[in-house]
Amino acid sequence: QVHVVESGGGLVQAGDSLRLSCAPSELTFSSYAAGWFRQAPGKEREFVAAISKSGGNTYYRNSVAGRFTISRDNAKNTVYLQMNSLKSEDTAVYYCAAEPARIPGRLYTSESEYDYWGQGSQVTVSS
C-alpha cells in the first residue's frame, strides 16, 4: 500500500518559519503532482498549495500567497512547504497529497482530485 509521509511540523511563535516535507513510501514522486491541505480545529480541510510534477507550476490559496512556498526535489523524491511569517490562523494539521499526472504542468487544487494522502503533521503557531 502506498503511503505519503509528512514531517517537520511543530510549535512555533507568530512570525517564525517552518518547513514541512512530504515523501512517499513507494511512489516515484516525479510522476505525481502534489499538494498541501490543512484542517484547523472545528473547520473543514482546505487547500493550501499545489505543485505540478515538473515543479514548473504552483498555486496557492490567497491567505498564504507570498508567505508560503511549495517546491519539490524529484531527485530526493520529496515535496516541501516552506512557511514564513506564520500567523496563529495557520494553526492546523497539514496534509500532503499526491496524484499521478500525465501532463507535466498539471496541478490539482481539489481534495477529490487526489488519491494518495498522508496522516498529517500538526503545526501550532502561538501568538
N, CA, C and O atoms as a Tinker XYZ file with bonds, in Angstrom:
   508  protein
     1  N      0.850000   -1.186000    0.000000    73     2
     2  CA     0.000000    0.000000    0.000000    64     1     3
     3  C      0.888000    1.239000    0.000000    63     2     4     5
     4  O      1.872000    1.323000    0.735000    81     3
     5  N      0.519000    2.182000   -0.830000    73     3     6
     6  CA     1.304000    3.406000   -0.934000    64     5     7
     7  C      1.016000    4.309000    0.252000    63     6     8     9
     8  O     -0.136000    4.478000    0.651000    81     7
     9  N      2.060000    4.883000    0.807000    73     7    10
    10  CA     1.903000    5.861000    1.873000    64     9    11
    11  C      2.654000    7.122000    1.511000    63    10    12    13
    12  O      3.695000    7.095000    0.855000    81    11
    13  N      2.089000    8.226000    1.961000    73    11    14
    14  CA     2.752000    9.513000    1.844000    64    13    15
    15  C      2.980000    9.998000    3.264000    63    14    16    17
    16  O      2.047000   10.012000    4.067000    81    15
    17  N      4.186000   10.391000    3.586000    73    15    18
    18  CA     4.535000   10.731000    4.964000    64    17    19
    19  C      4.986000   12.180000    5.062000    63    18    20    21
    20  O      5.897000   12.617000    4.358000    81    19
    21  N      4.320000   12.922000    5.962000    73    19    22
    22  CA     4.711000   14.307000    6.228000    64    21    23
    23  C      5.644000   14.350000    7.437000    63    22    24    25
    24  O      5.591000   13.491000    8.317000    81    23
    25  N      6.489000   15.363000    7.456000    73    23    26
    26  CA     7.343000   15.612000    8.613000    64    25    27
    27  C      7.653000   17.099000    8.693000    63    26    28    29
    28  O      7.495000   17.831000    7.715000    81    27
    29  N      8.096000   17.538000    9.867000    73    27    30
    30  CA     8.528000   18.919000   10.018000    64    29    31
    31  C      7.599000   19.821000   10.781000    63    30    32    33
    32  O      7.904000   20.998000   10.972000    81    31
    33  N      6.468000   19.304000   11.223000    73    31    34
    34  CA     5.554000   20.135000   11.993000    64    33    35
    35  C      6.095000   20.435000   13.374000    63    34    36    37
    36  O      7.122000   19.894000   13.783000    81    35
    37  N      5.391000   21.308000   14.096000    73    35    38
    38  CA     5.814000   21.621000   15.447000    64    37    39
    39  C      5.132000   22.854000   15.976000    63    38    40    41
    40  O      4.178000   23.365000   15.389000    81    39
    41  N      5.645000   23.328000   17.113000    73    39    42
    42  CA     5.113000   24.514000   17.788000    64    41    43
    43  C      6.082000   25.671000   17.577000    63    42    44    45
    44  O      7.261000   25.575000   17.915000    81    43
    45  N      5.577000   26.758000   17.019000    73    43    46
    46  CA     6.398000   27.941000   16.782000    64    45    47
    47  C      5.625000   29.181000   17.225000    63    46    48    49
    48  O      4.434000   29.119000   17.531000    81    47
    49  N      6.332000   30.302000   17.250000    73    47    50
    50  CA     5.680000   31.561000   17.591000    64    49    51
    51  C      5.294000   32.314000   16.318000    63    50    52    53
    52  O      5.854000   32.085000   15.246000    81    51
    53  N      4.340000   33.202000   16.461000    73    51    54
    54  CA     3.925000   34.020000   15.328000    64    53    55
    55  C      5.134000   34.758000   14.758000    63    54    56    57
    56  O      5.950000   35.312000   15.494000    81    55
    57  N      5.228000   34.752000   13.426000    73    55    58
    58  CA     6.352000   35.389000   12.764000    64    57    59
    59  C      7.486000   34.446000   12.423000    63    58    60    61
    60  O      8.356000   34.780000   11.619000    81    59
    61  N      7.483000   33.274000   13.029000    73    59    62
    62  CA     8.525000   32.281000   12.780000    64    61    63
    63  C      8.297000   31.559000   11.454000    63    62    64    65
    64  O      7.284000   31.749000   10.780000    81    63
    65  N      9.271000   30.726000   11.107000    73    63    66
    66  CA     9.189000   29.919000    9.882000    64    65    67
    67  C      9.244000   28.443000   10.227000    63    66    68    69
    68  O      9.736000   28.044000   11.283000    81    67
    69  N      8.724000   27.645000    9.305000    73    67    70
    70  CA     8.722000   26.191000    9.469000    64    69    71
    71  C      8.698000   25.585000    8.078000    63    70    72    73
    72  O      8.089000   26.136000    7.161000    81    71
    73  N      9.367000   24.443000    7.923000    73    71    74
    74  CA     9.326000   23.761000    6.634000    64    73    75
    75  C      8.782000   22.349000    6.803000    63    74    76    77
    76  O      9.300000   21.561000    7.594000    81    75
    77  N      7.756000   22.050000    6.067000    73    75    78
    78  CA     7.198000   20.705000    6.044000    64    77    79
    79  C      7.774000   19.932000    4.862000    63    78    80    81
    80  O      8.044000   20.497000    3.803000    81    79
    81  N      7.956000   18.642000    5.064000    73    79    82
    82  CA     8.434000   17.765000    3.996000    64    81    83
    83  C      7.424000   16.655000    3.768000    63    82    84    85
    84  O      6.692000   16.268000    4.680000    81    83
    85  N      7.392000   16.153000    2.557000    73    83    86
    86  CA     6.467000   15.087000    2.190000    64    85    87
    87  C      7.212000   14.114000    1.291000    63    86    88    89
    88  O      7.772000   14.496000    0.263000    81    87
    89  N      7.207000   12.862000    1.692000    73    87    90
    90  CA     7.893000   11.849000    0.896000    64    89    91
    91  C      7.021000   10.606000    0.824000    63    90    92    93
    92  O      6.430000   10.214000    1.830000    81    91
    93  N      6.928000    9.983000   -0.331000    73    91    94
    94  CA     6.116000    8.784000   -0.468000    64    93    95
    95  C      6.913000    7.533000   -0.120000    63    94    96    97
    96  O      8.141000    7.518000   -0.210000    81    95
    97  N      6.202000    6.494000    0.277000    73    95    98
    98  CA     6.891000    5.258000    0.627000    64    97    99
    99  C      7.220000    4.425000   -0.602000    63    98   100   101
   100  O      8.231000    3.723000   -0.623000    81    99
   101  N      6.383000    4.495000   -1.618000    73    99   102
   102  CA     6.596000    3.628000   -2.777000    64   101   103
   103  C      6.421000    4.335000   -4.107000    63   102   104   105
   104  O      6.683000    3.745000   -5.155000    81   103
   105  N      5.990000    5.564000   -4.089000    73   103   106
   106  CA     5.777000    6.264000   -5.343000    64   105   107
   107  C      7.093000    6.765000   -5.902000    63   106   108   109
   108  O      8.050000    7.011000   -5.167000    81   107
   109  N      7.122000    6.912000   -7.220000    73   107   110
   110  CA     8.175000    7.697000   -7.851000    64   109   111
   111  C      7.586000    9.082000   -7.980000    63   110   112   113
   112  O      6.832000    9.368000   -8.910000    81   111
   113  N      7.933000    9.936000   -7.043000    73   111   114
   114  CA     7.245000   11.199000   -6.873000    64   113   115
   115  C      7.303000   12.085000   -8.098000    63   114   116   117
   116  O      6.443000   12.948000   -8.281000    81   115
   117  N      8.303000   11.885000   -8.940000    73   115   118
   118  CA     8.447000   12.731000  -10.117000    64   117   119
   119  C      7.309000   12.544000  -11.111000    63   118   120   121
   120  O      7.141000   13.358000  -12.019000    81   119
   121  N      6.526000   11.478000  -10.950000    73   119   122
   122  CA     5.390000   11.235000  -11.835000    64   121   123
   123  C      4.081000   11.785000  -11.278000    63   122   124   125
   124  O      3.028000   11.636000  -11.898000    81   123
   125  N      4.144000   12.416000  -10.119000    73   123   126
   126  CA     2.943000   12.833000   -9.418000    64   125   127
   127  C      2.920000   14.331000   -9.189000    63   126   128   129
   128  O      3.927000   14.933000   -8.818000    81   127
   129  N      1.753000   14.927000   -9.413000    73   127   130
   130  CA     1.510000   16.269000   -8.904000    64   129   131
   131  C      1.257000   16.138000   -7.404000    63   130   132   133
   132  O      0.843000   15.081000   -6.928000    81   131
   133  N      1.506000   17.205000   -6.673000    73   131   134
   134  CA     1.354000   17.134000   -5.218000    64   133   135
   135  C      0.704000   18.400000   -4.689000    63   134   136   137
   136  O      0.706000   19.447000   -5.337000    81   135
   137  N      0.154000   18.275000   -3.505000    73   135   138
   138  CA    -0.487000   19.425000   -2.891000    64   137   139
   139  C     -0.439000   19.349000   -1.380000    63   138   140   141
   140  O     -0.207000   18.287000   -0.804000    81   139
   141  N     -0.660000   20.483000   -0.750000    73   139   142
   142  CA    -0.778000   20.568000    0.694000    64   141   143
   143  C     -2.164000   21.096000    1.042000    63   142   144   145
   144  O     -2.655000   22.043000    0.429000    81   143
   145  N     -2.775000   20.475000    2.022000    73   143   146
   146  CA    -4.053000   20.899000    2.561000    64   145   147
   147  C     -3.895000   21.047000    4.072000    63   146   148   149
   148  O     -2.919000   20.564000    4.647000    81   147
   149  N     -4.847000   21.710000    4.711000    73   147   150
   150  CA    -4.791000   21.832000    6.169000    64   149   151
   151  C     -6.191000   21.810000    6.742000    63   150   152   153
   152  O     -7.171000   22.149000    6.079000    81   151
   153  N     -6.250000   21.397000    8.005000    73   151   154
   154  CA    -7.525000   21.357000    8.704000    64   153   155
   155  C     -7.338000   21.893000   10.113000    63   154   156   157
   156  O     -6.636000   21.302000   10.933000    81   155
   157  N     -7.974000   23.013000   10.376000    73   155   158
   158  CA    -7.942000   23.615000   11.702000    64   157   159
   159  C     -9.053000   23.006000   12.557000    63   158   160   161
   160  O    -10.026000   22.479000   12.018000    81   159
   161  N     -8.920000   23.072000   13.878000    73   159   162
   162  CA    -9.946000   22.501000   14.760000    64   161   163
   163  C    -11.322000   23.082000   14.463000    63   162   164   165
   164  O    -11.487000   24.300000   14.392000    81   163
   165  N    -12.301000   22.216000   14.293000    73   163   166
   166  CA   -13.665000   22.644000   14.057000    64   165   167
   167  C    -13.949000   23.147000   12.650000    63   166   168   169
   168  O    -15.046000   23.631000   12.372000    81   167
   169  N    -12.969000   23.035000   11.764000    73   167   170
   170  CA   -13.160000   23.530000   10.394000    64   169   171
   171  C    -12.938000   22.410000    9.381000    63   170   172   173
   172  O    -12.353000   21.374000    9.696000    81   171
   173  N    -13.409000   22.636000    8.181000    73   171   174
   174  CA   -13.202000   21.675000    7.116000    64   173   175
   175  C    -11.773000   21.788000    6.576000    63   174   176   177
   176  O    -11.118000   22.824000    6.691000    81   175
   177  N    -11.324000   20.692000    5.987000    73   175   178
   178  CA   -10.000000   20.716000    5.382000    64   177   179
   179  C    -10.016000   21.660000    4.176000    63   178   180   181
   180  O    -10.981000   21.692000    3.412000    81   179
   181  N     -8.929000   22.430000    4.019000    73   179   182
   182  CA    -8.880000   23.401000    2.934000    64   181   183
   183  C     -7.571000   23.297000    2.164000    63   182   184   185
   184  O     -6.545000   22.873000    2.697000    81   183
   185  N     -7.631000   23.691000    0.914000    73   183   186
   186  CA    -6.464000   23.703000    0.045000    64   185   187
   187  C     -5.480000   24.772000    0.501000    63   186   188   189
   188  O     -5.878000   25.861000    0.916000    81   187
   189  N     -4.175000   24.447000    0.420000    73   187   190
   190  CA    -3.134000   25.414000    0.772000    64   189   191
   191  C     -2.272000   25.747000   -0.440000    63   190   192   193
   192  O     -2.118000   26.914000   -0.800000    81   191
   193  N     -1.708000   24.711000   -1.069000    73   191   194
   194  CA    -0.792000   24.945000   -2.187000    64   193   195
   195  C     -0.690000   23.687000   -3.018000    63   194   196   197
   196  O     -0.918000   22.583000   -2.525000    81   195
   197  N     -0.343000   23.860000   -4.292000    73   195   198
   198  CA    -0.194000   22.723000   -5.195000    64   197   199
   199  C      0.983000   22.956000   -6.117000    63   198   200   201
   200  O      1.359000   24.095000   -6.395000    81   199
   201  N      1.565000   21.854000   -6.590000    73   199   202
   202  CA     2.701000   21.929000   -7.497000    64   201   203
   203  C      2.569000   20.833000   -8.546000    63   202   204   205
   204  O      2.135000   19.720000   -8.248000    81   203
   205  N      2.948000   21.161000   -9.774000    73   203   206
   206  CA     2.907000   20.172000  -10.848000    64   205   207
   207  C      4.058000   19.181000  -10.695000    63   206   208   209
   208  O      4.978000   19.406000   -9.908000    81   207
   209  N      4.005000   18.099000  -11.440000    73   207   210
   210  CA     5.043000   17.081000  -11.283000    64   209   211
   211  C      6.402000   17.581000  -11.751000    63   210   212   213
   212  O      7.440000   17.119000  -11.278000    81   211
   213  N      6.388000   18.517000  -12.671000    73   211   214
   214  CA     7.640000   19.091000  -13.151000    64   213   215
   215  C      8.182000   20.142000  -12.190000    63   214   216   217
   216  O      9.362000   20.488000  -12.236000    81   215
   217  N      7.307000   20.647000  -11.317000    73   215   218
   218  CA     7.689000   21.741000  -10.421000    64   217   219
   219  C      7.567000   23.102000  -11.070000    63   218   220   221
   220  O      7.809000   24.121000  -10.424000    81   219
   221  N      7.196000   23.132000  -12.337000    73   219   222
   222  CA     7.155000   24.399000  -13.048000    64   221   223
   223  C      5.941000   25.251000  -12.751000    63   222   224   225
   224  O      5.968000   26.468000  -12.934000    81   223
   225  N      4.871000   24.613000  -12.290000    73   223   226
   226  CA     3.645000   25.348000  -11.958000    64   225   227
   227  C      3.308000   25.177000  -10.489000    63   226   228   229
   228  O      3.377000   24.074000   -9.946000    81   227
   229  N      2.941000   26.281000   -9.851000    73   227   230
   230  CA     2.495000   26.257000   -8.465000    64   229   231
   231  C      1.264000   27.140000   -8.312000    63   230   232   233
   232  O      1.006000   28.030000   -9.123000    81   231
   233  N      0.510000   26.868000   -7.243000    73   231   234
   234  CA    -0.702000   27.653000   -6.998000    64   233   235
   235  C     -0.953000   27.675000   -5.503000    63   234   236   237
   236  O     -0.695000   26.689000   -4.812000    81   235
   237  N     -1.466000   28.818000   -4.988000    73   235   238
   238  CA    -1.647000   28.988000   -3.546000    64   237   239
   239  C     -3.025000   29.557000   -3.226000    63   238   240   241
   240  O     -3.622000   30.262000   -4.040000    81   239
   241  N     -3.514000   29.246000   -2.045000    73   239   242
   242  CA    -4.686000   29.961000   -1.571000    64   241   243
   243  C     -4.261000   31.376000   -1.231000    63   242   244   245
   244  O     -3.107000   31.618000   -0.877000    81   243
   245  N     -5.189000   32.305000   -1.339000    73   243   246
   246  CA    -4.846000   33.724000   -1.195000    64   245   247
   247  C     -4.198000   34.048000    0.146000    63   246   248   249
   248  O     -3.281000   34.868000    0.210000    81   247
   249  N     -4.661000   33.419000    1.206000    73   247   250
   250  CA    -4.204000   33.800000    2.548000    64   249   251
   251  C     -2.762000   33.388000    2.829000    63   250   252   253
   252  O     -2.171000   33.871000    3.795000    81   251
   253  N     -2.180000   32.513000    2.017000    73   251   254
   254  CA    -0.795000   32.100000    2.235000    64   253   255
   255  C      0.139000   32.578000    1.121000    63   254   256   257
   256  O      1.360000   32.502000    1.261000    81   255
   257  N     -0.424000   33.067000    0.027000    73   255   258
   258  CA     0.404000   33.535000   -1.092000    64   257   259
   259  C      1.345000   34.638000   -0.606000    63   258   260   261
   260  O      0.926000   35.578000    0.070000    81   259
   261  N      2.622000   34.504000   -0.963000    73   259   262
   262  CA     3.622000   35.468000   -0.533000    64   261   263
   263  C      4.298000   35.089000    0.770000    63   262   264   265
   264  O      5.357000   35.627000    1.095000    81   263
   265  N      3.700000   34.166000    1.528000    73   263   266
   266  CA     4.303000   33.697000    2.792000    64   265   267
   267  C      4.762000   32.247000    2.693000    63   266   268   269
   268  O      5.787000   31.879000    3.268000    81   267
   269  N      4.018000   31.432000    1.975000    73   267   270
   270  CA     4.333000   30.014000    1.825000    64   269   271
   271  C      4.896000   29.753000    0.431000    63   270   272   273
   272  O      4.535000   30.417000   -0.540000    81   271
   273  N      5.795000   28.765000    0.359000    73   271   274
   274  CA     6.346000   28.354000   -0.924000    64   273   275
   275  C      6.342000   26.831000   -1.006000    63   274   276   277
   276  O      6.910000   26.151000   -0.152000    81   275
   277  N      5.704000   26.313000   -2.032000    73   275   278
   278  CA     5.739000   24.882000   -2.284000    64   277   279
   279  C      6.823000   24.610000   -3.321000    63   278   280   281
   280  O      6.955000   25.342000   -4.302000    81   279
   281  N      7.588000   23.561000   -3.095000    73   279   282
   282  CA     8.658000   23.214000   -4.027000    64   281   283
   283  C      8.861000   21.709000   -3.987000    63   282   284   285
   284  O      8.279000   21.010000   -3.158000    81   283
   285  N      9.686000   21.228000   -4.883000    73   283   286
   286  CA     9.955000   19.797000   -4.894000    64   285   287
   287  C     11.372000   19.536000   -5.378000    63   286   288   289
   288  O     11.933000   20.288000   -6.175000    81   287
   289  N     11.927000   18.453000   -4.871000    73   287   290
   290  CA    13.227000   17.966000   -5.313000    64   289   291
   291  C     12.992000   16.521000   -5.747000    63   290   292   293
   292  O     12.986000   15.607000   -4.922000    81   291
   293  N     12.803000   16.332000   -7.028000    73   291   294
   294  CA    12.466000   14.985000   -7.521000    64   293   295
   295  C     13.639000   14.017000   -7.362000    63   294   296   297
   296  O     13.433000   12.806000   -7.281000    81   295
   297  N     14.836000   14.527000   -7.318000    73   295   298
   298  CA    15.987000   13.645000   -7.090000    64   297   299
   299  C     15.943000   13.060000   -5.677000    63   298   300   301
   300  O     16.424000   11.952000   -5.441000    81   299
   301  N     15.361000   13.818000   -4.739000    73   299   302
   302  CA    15.224000   13.345000   -3.359000    64   301   303
   303  C     13.830000   12.790000   -3.100000    63   302   304   305
   304  O     13.514000   12.370000   -1.987000    81   303
   305  N     12.989000   12.792000   -4.153000    73   303   306
   306  CA    11.636000   12.247000   -4.015000    64   305   307
   307  C     10.859000   12.928000   -2.893000    63   306   308   309
   308  O     10.163000   12.270000   -2.120000    81   307
   309  N     10.986000   14.250000   -2.813000    73   307   310
   310  CA    10.404000   14.990000   -1.693000    64   309   311
   311  C      9.747000   16.279000   -2.179000    63   310   312   313
   312  O     10.251000   16.956000   -3.075000    81   311
   313  N      8.622000   16.598000   -1.570000    73   311   314
   314  CA     7.940000   17.870000   -1.785000    64   313   315
   315  C      7.996000   18.653000   -0.475000    63   314   316   317
   316  O      7.884000   18.071000    0.604000    81   315
   317  N      8.168000   19.960000   -0.569000    73   315   318
   318  CA     8.319000   20.804000    0.614000    64   317   319
   319  C      7.245000   21.885000    0.653000    63   318   320   321
   320  O      6.700000   22.284000   -0.376000    81   319
   321  N      6.957000   22.344000    1.861000    73   319   322
   322  CA     6.149000   23.545000    2.050000    64   321   323
   323  C      6.901000   24.438000    3.037000    63   322   324   325
   324  O      6.923000   24.181000    4.241000    81   323
   325  N      7.507000   25.480000    2.506000    73   323   326
   326  CA     8.199000   26.459000    3.346000    64   325   327
   327  C      7.184000   27.493000    3.801000    63   326   328   329
   328  O      6.537000   28.145000    2.982000    81   327
   329  N      7.049000   27.639000    5.103000    73   327   330
   330  CA     6.059000   28.551000    5.663000    64   329   331
   331  C      6.773000   29.646000    6.440000    63   330   332   333
   332  O      7.424000   29.370000    7.447000    81   331
   333  N      6.656000   30.875000    5.982000    73   331   334
   334  CA     7.278000   32.026000    6.625000    64   333   335
   335  C      6.208000   32.952000    7.195000    63   334   336   337
   336  O      5.039000   32.879000    6.817000    81   335
   337  N      6.621000   33.808000    8.093000    73   335   338
   338  CA     5.715000   34.790000    8.711000    64   337   339
   339  C      4.434000   34.119000    9.191000    63   338   340   341
   340  O      3.328000   34.570000    8.890000    81   339
   341  N      4.600000   33.048000    9.931000    73   339   342
   342  CA     3.444000   32.275000   10.374000    64   341   343
   343  C      2.547000   33.080000   11.300000    63   342   344   345
   344  O      3.012000   33.900000   12.092000    81   343
   345  N      1.254000   32.826000   11.181000    73   343   346
   346  CA     0.245000   33.501000   11.981000    64   345   347
   347  C     -0.531000   32.450000   12.782000    63   346   348   349
   348  O     -0.511000   31.263000   12.453000    81   347
   349  N     -1.200000   32.898000   13.819000    73   347   350
   350  CA    -1.961000   31.961000   14.643000    64   349   351
   351  C     -3.030000   31.244000   13.810000    63   350   352   353
   352  O     -3.358000   30.086000   14.072000    81   351
   353  N     -3.561000   31.936000   12.816000    73   351   354
   354  CA    -4.595000   31.314000   11.978000    64   353   355
   355  C     -4.048000   30.242000   11.038000    63   354   356   357
   356  O     -4.818000   29.576000   10.346000    81   355
   357  N     -2.730000   30.069000   11.007000    73   355   358
   358  CA    -2.131000   28.974000   10.237000    64   357   359
   359  C     -2.100000   27.671000   11.041000    63   358   360   361
   360  O     -1.743000   26.619000   10.510000    81   359
   361  N     -2.469000   27.742000   12.302000    73   359   362
   362  CA    -2.503000   26.545000   13.136000    64   361   363
   363  C     -3.481000   25.527000   12.572000    63   362   364   365
   364  O     -4.657000   25.827000   12.367000    81   363
   365  N     -2.982000   24.319000   12.322000    73   363   366
   366  CA    -3.807000   23.280000   11.710000    64   365   367
   367  C     -2.984000   22.000000   11.583000    63   366   368   369
   368  O     -1.773000   21.995000   11.804000    81   367
   369  N     -3.658000   20.937000   11.229000    73   367   370
   370  CA    -2.968000   19.727000   10.793000    64   369   371
   371  C     -2.788000   19.854000    9.284000    63   370   372   373
   372  O     -3.747000   20.079000    8.545000    81   371
   373  N     -1.557000   19.708000    8.850000    73   371   374
   374  CA    -1.233000   19.859000    7.440000    64   373   375
   375  C     -1.072000   18.486000    6.787000    63   374   376   377
   376  O     -0.373000   17.613000    7.302000    81   375
   377  N     -1.732000   18.317000    5.648000    73   375   378
   378  CA    -1.726000   17.047000    4.931000    64   377   379
   379  C     -1.066000   17.209000    3.562000    63   378   380   381
   380  O     -1.293000   18.189000    2.852000    81   379
   381  N     -0.259000   16.237000    3.221000    73   379   382
   382  CA     0.314000   16.164000    1.886000    64   381   383
   383  C     -0.515000   15.192000    1.061000    63   382   384   385
   384  O     -0.985000   14.176000    1.572000    81   383
   385  N     -0.691000   15.508000   -0.215000    73   383   386
   386  CA    -1.451000   14.642000   -1.107000    64   385   387
   387  C     -0.713000   14.524000   -2.435000    63   386   388   389
   388  O      0.014000   15.432000   -2.838000    81   387
   389  N     -0.910000   13.388000   -3.110000    73   387   390
   390  CA    -0.241000   13.153000   -4.390000    64   389   391
   391  C     -1.206000   12.509000   -5.378000    63   390   392   393
   392  O     -2.100000   11.753000   -4.997000    81   391
   393  N     -1.009000   12.823000   -6.641000    73   391   394
   394  CA    -1.872000   12.297000   -7.682000    64   393   395
   395  C     -1.063000   12.120000   -8.968000    63   394   396   397
   396  O     -0.331000   13.031000   -9.355000    81   395
   397  N     -1.178000   10.965000   -9.641000    73   395   398
   398  CA    -0.465000   10.785000  -10.911000    64   397   399
   399  C     -0.882000   11.849000  -11.909000    63   398   400   401
   400  O     -2.061000   12.185000  -12.016000    81   399
   401  N      0.088000   12.378000  -12.638000    73   399   402
   402  CA    -0.214000   13.420000  -13.618000    64   401   403
   403  C      0.492000   13.098000  -14.927000    63   402   404   405
   404  O      1.711000   12.929000  -14.959000    81   403
   405  N     -0.282000   13.013000  -16.009000    73   403   406
   406  CA     0.315000   12.733000  -17.315000    64   405   407
   407  C      0.935000   13.973000  -17.915000    63   406   408   409
   408  O      1.926000   13.899000  -18.641000    81   407
   409  N      0.339000   15.126000  -17.605000    73   407   410
   410  CA     0.813000   16.380000  -18.192000    64   409   411
   411  C      1.778000   17.044000  -17.208000    63   410   412   413
   412  O      1.421000   17.238000  -16.046000    81   411
   413  N      2.985000   17.394000  -17.640000    73   411   414
   414  CA     3.981000   17.952000  -16.712000    64   413   415
   415  C      3.515000   19.176000  -15.943000    63   414   416   417
   416  O      3.877000   19.351000  -14.779000    81   415
   417  N      2.712000   20.028000  -16.582000    73   415   418
   418  CA     2.303000   21.265000  -15.933000    64   417   419
   419  C      1.006000   21.185000  -15.165000    63   418   420   421
   420  O      0.551000   22.186000  -14.612000    81   419
   421  N      0.402000   20.016000  -15.121000    73   419   422
   422  CA    -0.904000   19.870000  -14.480000    64   421   423
   423  C     -0.760000   19.900000  -12.966000    63   422   424   425
   424  O      0.145000   19.277000  -12.412000    81   423
   425  N     -1.661000   20.629000  -12.292000    73   423   426
   426  CA    -1.732000   20.577000  -10.843000    64   425   427
   427  C     -3.189000   20.490000  -10.420000    63   426   428   429
   428  O     -4.090000   20.741000  -11.221000    81   427
   429  N     -3.417000   20.139000   -9.172000    73   427   430
   430  CA    -4.762000   19.894000   -8.671000    64   429   431
   431  C     -4.977000   20.686000   -7.388000    63   430   432   433
   432  O     -4.093000   20.744000   -6.534000    81   431
   433  N     -6.143000   21.291000   -7.257000    73   431   434
   434  CA    -6.440000   22.106000   -6.088000    64   433   435
   435  C     -7.600000   21.583000   -5.265000    63   434   436   437
   436  O     -7.909000   22.145000   -4.214000    81   435
   437  N     -8.251000   20.520000   -5.718000    73   435   438
   438  CA    -9.404000   19.975000   -5.017000    64   437   439
   439  C     -9.048000   18.659000   -4.337000    63   438   440   441
   440  O     -8.311000   17.839000   -4.886000    81   439
   441  N     -9.586000   18.471000   -3.128000    73   439   442
   442  CA    -9.341000   17.226000   -2.397000    64   441   443
   443  C     -9.715000   16.007000   -3.212000    63   442   444   445
   444  O     -9.005000   15.001000   -3.196000    81   443
   445  N    -10.812000   16.090000   -3.917000    73   443   446
   446  CA   -11.342000   14.929000   -4.631000    64   445   447
   447  C    -10.443000   14.491000   -5.778000    63   446   448   449
   448  O    -10.605000   13.392000   -6.309000    81   447
   449  N     -9.505000   15.333000   -6.159000    73   447   450
   450  CA    -8.614000   15.001000   -7.260000    64   449   451
   451  C     -7.403000   14.180000   -6.830000    63   450   452   453
   452  O     -6.662000   13.670000   -7.670000    81   451
   453  N     -7.207000   14.054000   -5.528000    73   451   454
   454  CA    -6.036000   13.350000   -5.016000    64   453   455
   455  C     -6.400000   11.964000   -4.484000    63   454   456   457
   456  O     -7.384000   11.805000   -3.763000    81   455
   457  N     -5.603000   10.975000   -4.844000    73   455   458
   458  CA    -5.827000    9.610000   -4.387000    64   457   459
   459  C     -4.947000    9.224000   -3.199000    63   458   460   461
   460  O     -5.314000    8.336000   -2.429000    81   459
   461  N     -3.810000    9.865000   -3.037000    73   459   462
   462  CA    -2.854000    9.454000   -2.011000    64   461   463
   463  C     -2.674000   10.571000   -0.993000    63   462   464   465
   464  O     -2.409000   11.721000   -1.342000    81   463
   465  N     -2.825000   10.197000    0.290000    73   463   466
   466  CA    -2.793000   11.170000    1.366000    64   465   467
   467  C     -1.886000   10.712000    2.494000    63   466   468   469
   468  O     -1.749000    9.516000    2.751000    81   467
   469  N     -1.268000   11.675000    3.164000    73   467   470
   470  CA    -0.518000   11.371000    4.361000    64   469   471
   471  C     -1.404000   11.432000    5.591000    63   470   472   473
   472  O     -2.590000   11.748000    5.496000    81   471
   473  N     -0.824000   11.127000    6.750000    73   471   474
   474  CA    -1.568000   11.111000    8.004000    64   473   475
   475  C     -1.682000   12.494000    8.634000    63   474   476   477
   476  O     -2.497000   12.708000    9.532000    81   475
   477  N     -0.878000   13.417000    8.169000    73   475   478
   478  CA    -0.965000   14.773000    8.684000    64   477   479
   479  C      0.147000   15.111000    9.659000    63   478   480   481
   480  O      0.673000   14.238000   10.349000    81   479
   481  N      0.498000   16.391000    9.707000    73   479   482
   482  CA     1.524000   16.891000   10.615000    64   481   483
   483  C      0.993000   18.153000   11.282000    63   482   484   485
   484  O      0.543000   19.083000   10.612000    81   483
   485  N      1.052000   18.172000   12.619000    73   483   486
   486  CA     0.489000   19.297000   13.365000    64   485   487
   487  C      1.420000   20.502000   13.318000    63   486   488   489
   488  O      2.618000   20.395000   13.580000    81   487
   489  N      0.844000   21.643000   12.981000    73   487   490
   490  CA     1.554000   22.917000   13.045000    64   489   491
   491  C      0.771000   23.820000   13.988000    63   490   492   493
   492  O     -0.408000   24.093000   13.762000    81   491
   493  N      1.425000   24.279000   15.039000    73   491   494
   494  CA     0.786000   25.155000   16.014000    64   493   495
   495  C      1.574000   26.449000   16.097000    63   494   496   497
   496  O      2.780000   26.443000   16.346000    81   495
   497  N      0.877000   27.560000   15.886000    73   495   498
   498  CA     1.511000   28.873000   15.923000    64   497   499
   499  C      0.933000   29.642000   17.102000    63   498   500   501
   500  O     -0.264000   29.925000   17.140000    81   499
   501  N      1.780000   29.976000   18.055000    73   499   502
   502  CA     1.318000   30.713000   19.232000    64   501   503
   503  C      1.503000   32.209000   18.997000    63   502   504   505
   504  O      2.496000   32.647000   18.417000    81   503
   505  N      0.536000   32.971000   19.456000    73   503   506
   506  CA     0.598000   34.429000   19.245000    64   505   507
   507  C      1.178000   35.140000   20.444000    63   506   508
   508  O      1.301000   36.365000   20.435000    81   507
